[in-house]
mmCIF file of C-alpha atoms and ligand atoms in Angstrom:
data_model
loop_
_atom_site.group_PDB
_atom_site.id
_atom_site.type_symbol
_atom_site.label_atom_id
_atom_site.label_comp_id
_atom_site.label_asym_id
_atom_site.label_seq_id
_atom_site.Cartn_x
_atom_site.Cartn_y
_atom_site.Cartn_z
ATOM 1 C CA MET L 37 -7.728 92.121 10.883
ATOM 2 C CA ALA L 38 -11.208 90.716 11.631
ATOM 3 C CA GLN L 39 -12.584 88.632 8.838
ATOM 4 C CA ILE L 40 -16.169 87.482 8.238
ATOM 5 C CA LEU L 41 -16.375 84.057 6.749
ATOM 6 C CA ILE L 42 -19.501 82.862 4.929
ATOM 7 C CA PHE L 43 -20.187 79.170 4.647
ATOM 8 C CA LEU L 44 -22.251 78.642 1.541
ATOM 9 C CA GLY L 45 -23.822 75.392 0.218
ATOM 10 C CA PRO L 46 -27.096 73.597 -0.087
ATOM 11 C CA PRO L 47 -29.011 72.295 2.921
ATOM 12 C CA GLY L 48 -27.154 69.201 4.088
ATOM 13 C CA ALA L 49 -23.755 70.183 2.630
ATOM 14 C CA GLY L 50 -22.176 70.097 6.074
ATOM 15 C CA LYS L 51 -22.016 73.826 6.712
ATOM 16 C CA GLY L 52 -23.104 73.565 10.331
ATOM 17 C CA THR L 53 -20.763 70.674 11.134
ATOM 18 C CA GLN L 54 -17.812 72.402 9.514
ATOM 19 C CA ALA L 55 -18.614 75.858 10.960
ATOM 20 C CA ARG L 56 -18.594 74.419 14.498
ATOM 21 C CA VAL L 57 -15.140 72.913 13.981
ATOM 22 C CA VAL L 58 -13.583 75.885 12.109
ATOM 23 C CA ALA L 59 -15.002 78.399 14.568
ATOM 24 C CA ARG L 60 -13.510 76.463 17.476
ATOM 25 C CA GLU L 61 -10.156 76.220 15.661
ATOM 26 C CA LEU L 62 -10.011 79.965 14.824
ATOM 27 C CA GLY L 63 -11.522 81.143 18.146
ATOM 28 C CA ILE L 64 -14.307 83.124 16.509
ATOM 29 C CA PRO L 65 -18.105 82.774 16.919
ATOM 30 C CA HIS L 66 -20.240 80.509 14.756
ATOM 31 C CA ILE L 67 -23.409 82.360 13.859
ATOM 32 C CA SER L 68 -26.090 80.124 12.467
ATOM 33 C CA THR L 69 -29.247 82.070 11.517
ATOM 34 C CA GLY L 70 -31.171 78.833 11.610
ATOM 35 C CA ASP L 71 -30.084 78.216 15.217
ATOM 36 C CA ILE L 72 -30.998 81.815 16.178
ATOM 37 C CA LEU L 73 -34.430 81.340 14.635
ATOM 38 C CA ARG L 74 -34.968 77.929 16.249
ATOM 39 C CA ALA L 75 -33.967 79.413 19.673
ATOM 40 C CA ALA L 76 -36.451 82.218 19.170
ATOM 41 C CA ALA L 77 -39.162 79.786 18.049
ATOM 42 C CA SER L 78 -38.686 77.677 21.198
ATOM 43 C CA LYS L 79 -38.915 80.802 23.377
ATOM 44 C CA LYS L 80 -42.127 81.654 21.421
ATOM 45 C CA THR L 81 -41.024 85.284 20.849
ATOM 46 C CA SER L 82 -43.044 87.052 18.136
ATOM 47 C CA LEU L 83 -40.056 86.817 15.761
ATOM 48 C CA GLY L 84 -39.734 83.082 16.663
ATOM 49 C CA LEU L 85 -43.379 82.334 15.955
ATOM 50 C CA ALA L 86 -43.390 84.153 12.634
ATOM 51 C CA ALA L 87 -40.194 82.406 11.682
ATOM 52 C CA LYS L 88 -41.374 78.925 12.731
ATOM 53 C CA ALA L 89 -44.406 79.117 10.389
ATOM 54 C CA LYS L 90 -41.983 79.593 7.457
ATOM 55 C CA MET L 91 -39.280 77.225 8.641
ATOM 56 C CA ASP L 92 -41.552 74.268 9.235
ATOM 57 C CA LYS L 93 -42.704 74.477 5.649
ATOM 58 C CA GLY L 94 -39.114 74.849 4.297
ATOM 59 C CA GLN L 95 -39.703 78.470 3.193
ATOM 60 C CA LEU L 96 -37.252 81.341 3.727
ATOM 61 C CA VAL L 97 -37.882 83.881 6.448
ATOM 62 C CA PRO L 98 -38.320 87.403 4.864
ATOM 63 C CA ASP L 99 -35.157 89.412 4.293
ATOM 64 C CA ASP L 100 -36.375 92.397 6.367
ATOM 65 C CA LEU L 101 -36.542 90.069 9.490
ATOM 66 C CA MET L 102 -33.162 88.451 8.848
ATOM 67 C CA CYS L 103 -30.896 91.461 8.225
ATOM 68 C CA PRO L 104 -31.407 93.219 11.584
ATOM 69 C CA ILE L 105 -30.901 89.894 13.442
ATOM 70 C CA VAL L 106 -27.481 89.457 11.832
ATOM 71 C CA GLU L 107 -26.466 93.073 12.237
ATOM 72 C CA ASP L 108 -27.305 92.968 15.968
ATOM 73 C CA ARG L 109 -25.278 89.741 16.314
ATOM 74 C CA LEU L 110 -22.241 91.075 14.430
ATOM 75 C CA CYS L 111 -22.205 94.185 16.692
ATOM 76 C CA GLN L 112 -21.601 91.945 19.751
ATOM 77 C CA PRO L 113 -18.080 92.240 21.235
ATOM 78 C CA ASP L 114 -17.192 88.598 20.540
ATOM 79 C CA CYS L 115 -17.324 89.302 16.751
ATOM 80 C CA LYS L 116 -14.394 91.800 17.047
ATOM 81 C CA GLU L 117 -11.958 89.209 15.716
ATOM 82 C CA GLY L 118 -14.322 87.939 13.046
ATOM 83 C CA ALA L 119 -17.105 85.406 12.749
ATOM 84 C CA ILE L 120 -18.500 82.581 10.672
ATOM 85 C CA LEU L 121 -21.886 83.120 9.102
ATOM 86 C CA ASP L 122 -23.706 79.817 8.488
ATOM 87 C CA GLY L 123 -27.031 80.151 6.641
ATOM 88 C CA PHE L 124 -26.734 83.878 5.871
ATOM 89 C CA PRO L 125 -26.891 85.441 3.351
ATOM 90 C CA ARG L 126 -29.363 83.287 1.507
ATOM 91 C CA THR L 127 -30.640 85.788 -1.083
ATOM 92 C CA LEU L 128 -29.019 88.531 -3.146
ATOM 93 C CA ALA L 129 -30.898 91.073 -1.075
ATOM 94 C CA GLN L 130 -29.357 89.696 2.053
ATOM 95 C CA ALA L 131 -25.881 89.684 0.456
ATOM 96 C CA GLU L 132 -26.300 93.386 -0.440
ATOM 97 C CA CYS L 133 -27.481 94.209 3.062
ATOM 98 C CA LEU L 134 -24.538 92.312 4.491
ATOM 99 C CA THR L 135 -22.104 94.324 2.412
ATOM 100 C CA ALA L 136 -23.678 97.583 3.642
ATOM 101 C CA MET L 137 -23.728 96.448 7.266
ATOM 102 C CA LEU L 138 -20.047 95.318 7.177
ATOM 103 C CA SER L 139 -18.979 98.670 5.912
ATOM 104 C CA ARG L 140 -21.128 100.390 8.666
ATOM 105 C CA VAL L 141 -19.456 98.197 11.328
ATOM 106 C CA GLY L 142 -16.007 98.826 9.752
ATOM 107 C CA LEU L 143 -15.343 95.216 8.595
ATOM 108 C CA ASP L 144 -13.962 94.008 5.246
ATOM 109 C CA GLU L 145 -15.877 92.192 2.584
ATOM 110 C CA PRO L 146 -16.439 88.534 3.522
ATOM 111 C CA LEU L 147 -14.454 85.476 2.383
ATOM 112 C CA VAL L 148 -17.026 83.002 0.967
ATOM 113 C CA LEU L 149 -16.422 79.269 1.267
ATOM 114 C CA ASN L 150 -18.787 77.223 -0.890
ATOM 115 C CA ILE L 151 -19.165 73.579 0.131
ATOM 116 C CA HIS L 152 -20.239 71.844 -2.981
ATOM 117 C CA VAL L 153 -22.245 68.493 -2.836
ATOM 118 C CA GLU L 154 -24.463 66.803 -5.474
ATOM 119 C CA PRO L 155 -28.180 67.300 -4.965
ATOM 120 C CA GLU L 156 -28.785 63.477 -4.771
ATOM 121 C CA SER L 157 -26.534 63.064 -1.675
ATOM 122 C CA VAL L 158 -28.345 65.801 0.232
ATOM 123 C CA ILE L 159 -31.586 63.851 0.997
ATOM 124 C CA LYS L 160 -29.734 61.112 2.911
ATOM 125 C CA ARG L 161 -27.705 63.770 4.794
ATOM 126 C CA LEU L 162 -30.820 65.643 5.841
ATOM 127 C CA THR L 163 -33.212 62.796 6.650
ATOM 128 C CA GLY L 164 -30.427 61.082 8.646
ATOM 129 C CA ARG L 165 -29.387 64.225 10.582
ATOM 130 C CA ARG L 166 -29.795 64.286 14.368
ATOM 131 C CA THR L 167 -28.682 67.159 16.624
ATOM 132 C CA CYS L 168 -27.815 67.087 20.312
ATOM 133 C CA GLN L 169 -30.406 69.134 22.231
ATOM 134 C CA THR L 170 -27.759 70.140 24.784
ATOM 135 C CA CYS L 171 -24.513 70.987 22.932
ATOM 136 C CA GLY L 172 -25.627 71.203 19.286
ATOM 137 C CA GLU L 173 -23.240 68.393 18.034
ATOM 138 C CA ILE L 174 -24.509 67.016 14.710
ATOM 139 C CA TYR L 175 -24.703 63.308 13.782
ATOM 140 C CA ASN L 176 -26.107 61.270 10.934
ATOM 141 C CA VAL L 177 -27.749 57.974 11.558
ATOM 142 C CA TYR L 178 -26.427 56.655 8.218
ATOM 143 C CA LEU L 179 -23.131 58.424 7.790
ATOM 144 C CA ASN L 180 -21.914 59.394 11.263
ATOM 145 C CA PRO L 181 -23.988 57.600 13.935
ATOM 146 C CA PRO L 182 -23.511 58.176 17.656
ATOM 147 C CA LEU L 183 -22.101 55.279 19.749
ATOM 148 C CA ARG L 184 -25.499 54.819 21.454
ATOM 149 C CA ASP L 185 -28.731 55.336 19.578
ATOM 150 C CA GLY L 186 -30.297 58.747 20.223
ATOM 151 C CA ILE L 187 -27.605 59.790 22.694
ATOM 152 C CA CYS L 188 -24.845 62.393 22.144
ATOM 153 C CA ASP L 189 -21.295 60.981 22.465
ATOM 154 C CA GLN L 190 -20.007 64.292 23.908
ATOM 155 C CA ASP L 191 -22.369 64.926 26.788
ATOM 156 C CA GLY L 192 -25.107 62.240 26.833
ATOM 157 C CA GLY L 193 -27.713 64.739 25.601
ATOM 158 C CA GLN L 194 -30.783 63.657 23.707
ATOM 159 C CA LEU L 195 -30.486 63.622 19.902
ATOM 160 C CA VAL L 196 -33.424 65.150 18.075
ATOM 161 C CA GLN L 197 -34.554 65.462 14.488
ATOM 162 C CA ARG L 198 -35.290 68.921 13.120
ATOM 163 C CA ALA L 199 -38.934 69.633 12.275
ATOM 164 C CA ASP L 200 -37.944 70.684 8.711
ATOM 165 C CA ASP L 201 -35.878 67.516 8.002
ATOM 166 C CA ASN L 202 -38.895 65.771 6.465
ATOM 167 C CA GLU L 203 -39.253 64.991 2.758
ATOM 168 C CA GLU L 204 -41.809 67.729 1.932
ATOM 169 C CA ALA L 205 -39.919 70.513 3.704
ATOM 170 C CA ILE L 206 -36.596 69.298 2.278
ATOM 171 C CA ARG L 207 -38.065 69.514 -1.309
ATOM 172 C CA ILE L 208 -39.117 73.117 -0.705
ATOM 173 C CA ARG L 209 -35.783 74.049 0.941
ATOM 174 C CA LEU L 210 -33.887 72.694 -2.020
ATOM 175 C CA GLN L 211 -36.087 74.714 -4.355
ATOM 176 C CA ALA L 212 -35.483 77.809 -2.269
ATOM 177 C CA TYR L 213 -31.729 77.110 -2.402
ATOM 178 C CA ASP L 214 -31.748 76.760 -6.257
ATOM 179 C CA HIS L 215 -33.897 79.834 -6.745
ATOM 180 C CA ASP L 216 -32.680 82.253 -4.096
ATOM 181 C CA THR L 217 -29.255 81.152 -2.854
ATOM 182 C CA LEU L 218 -27.470 79.637 -5.875
ATOM 183 C CA PRO L 219 -27.156 83.115 -7.521
ATOM 184 C CA LEU L 220 -24.809 84.104 -4.576
ATOM 185 C CA ILE L 221 -22.117 81.828 -6.098
ATOM 186 C CA ASP L 222 -21.835 84.063 -9.215
ATOM 187 C CA TYR L 223 -22.311 87.186 -7.103
ATOM 188 C CA TYR L 224 -19.304 86.433 -4.818
ATOM 189 C CA GLN L 225 -17.272 84.795 -7.601
ATOM 190 C CA SER L 226 -17.437 88.009 -9.658
ATOM 191 C CA LYS L 227 -16.161 89.908 -6.613
ATOM 192 C CA GLY L 228 -13.253 87.431 -6.334
ATOM 193 C CA HIS L 229 -14.362 86.390 -2.796
ATOM 194 C CA LEU L 230 -15.353 82.808 -3.461
ATOM 195 C CA ARG L 231 -13.464 79.608 -2.697
ATOM 196 C CA GLN L 232 -14.785 76.118 -3.657
ATOM 197 C CA VAL L 233 -14.520 73.078 -1.389
ATOM 198 C CA ASP L 234 -15.649 69.545 -2.322
ATOM 199 C CA GLY L 235 -18.189 68.550 0.291
ATOM 200 C CA ASN L 236 -17.933 64.827 -0.573
ATOM 201 C CA GLU L 237 -14.455 64.478 0.928
ATOM 202 C CA GLU L 238 -13.927 63.205 4.470
ATOM 203 C CA PRO L 239 -14.947 65.766 7.067
ATOM 204 C CA GLU L 240 -11.343 66.208 8.324
ATOM 205 C CA ALA L 241 -10.046 66.865 4.803
ATOM 206 C CA ILE L 242 -12.815 69.480 4.301
ATOM 207 C CA THR L 243 -11.922 71.235 7.521
ATOM 208 C CA ALA L 244 -8.237 71.308 6.509
ATOM 209 C CA LYS L 245 -9.127 72.791 3.079
ATOM 210 C CA LEU L 246 -11.387 75.433 4.683
ATOM 211 C CA LEU L 247 -8.698 76.421 7.183
ATOM 212 C CA SER L 248 -6.039 76.618 4.450
ATOM 213 C CA PHE L 249 -8.227 79.027 2.467
ATOM 214 C CA VAL L 250 -8.743 81.200 5.538
ATOM 215 C CA LYS L 251 -5.055 81.173 6.518
ATOM 216 C CA THR L 252 -3.834 82.045 2.978
ATOM 217 C CA HIS L 253 -6.308 84.862 2.761
ATOM 218 C CA ASP L 254 -4.094 87.228 4.812
ATOM 219 C CA TYR L 255 -6.724 88.280 7.225
ATOM 220 C CA LEU L 256 -6.812 86.151 10.277
HETATM 221 P P1 AMP R 568 -30.787 76.271 8.462
HETATM 222 O O1 AMP R 568 -30.625 75.869 9.901
HETATM 223 O O2 AMP R 568 -29.660 77.190 8.021
HETATM 224 O O3 AMP R 568 -30.980 75.034 7.502
HETATM 225 O O4 AMP R 568 -32.114 77.103 8.391
HETATM 226 C C1 AMP R 568 -33.348 76.571 8.682
HETATM 227 C C2 AMP R 568 -34.475 77.438 8.217
HETATM 228 O O5 AMP R 568 -34.358 78.748 8.893
HETATM 229 C C3 AMP R 568 -34.454 77.773 6.729
HETATM 230 O O6 AMP R 568 -35.105 76.771 5.951
HETATM 231 C C4 AMP R 568 -35.274 79.089 6.718
HETATM 232 O O7 AMP R 568 -36.600 78.840 6.931
HETATM 233 C C5 AMP R 568 -34.765 79.728 7.997
HETATM 234 N N1 AMP R 568 -33.579 80.625 7.711
HETATM 235 C C6 AMP R 568 -32.328 80.444 8.235
HETATM 236 N N2 AMP R 568 -31.484 81.430 7.809
HETATM 237 C C7 AMP R 568 -32.236 82.143 6.947
HETATM 238 C C8 AMP R 568 -31.928 83.295 6.098
HETATM 239 N N3 AMP R 568 -30.713 83.813 6.077
HETATM 240 N N4 AMP R 568 -32.916 83.789 5.358
HETATM 241 C C9 AMP R 568 -34.174 83.296 5.391
HETATM 242 N N5 AMP R 568 -34.503 82.230 6.115
HETATM 243 C C10 AMP R 568 -33.561 81.648 6.886
#
């Protein structure tokens, strides 16, 4: 049965890194709403330009823009076997709209995997983050540097820093997380859909834990 997985956690918890690996392992798509918005911003679509103004400041993009983007994406044929949502939902309103859209599309309630990290460790993870412009591989100049400065090990692509990985935007993103996203932990916990993973462990150990939760969940 198709299963939607939600990767929850503060900015810098490693959601994107883990979602890439787990999606590859399970053969389901990795849907990052941040990546969708950044792609729209670089194409300068009207959605992209509206989103960029918010993203660069570290603010959330309004729910009424986000929900249709995710519903459109989940209706694509490659989501038939399930998908990983990374960065969505981020507010209670988005969680409610996801529940409604999953029942419209005929999918079960999601399994929510919360990657827990201490707030102090997040700044280093975010300021050090670099992403390959070509393949999206994620590095960290302090914690997981590439072999050659600024160059992706996988395909030689250029590594870039996100516009919102600066201290001011990070501060606002963490506030938005505390205020808008943290309540989702109780929301999904009370439905019995939440599993906790320690984001301070080695990346391979985190991946193994995430996969074990998925595999013991009876869906995939
Ligand atoms: P991320 O790549 O998940 O860190 O997202 C980067 C930025 O995109 C966020 O700081 C928000 O401005 C915007 N964004 C991504 N997903 C959402 C969402 N589900 N709701 C609102 N804003 C979002």
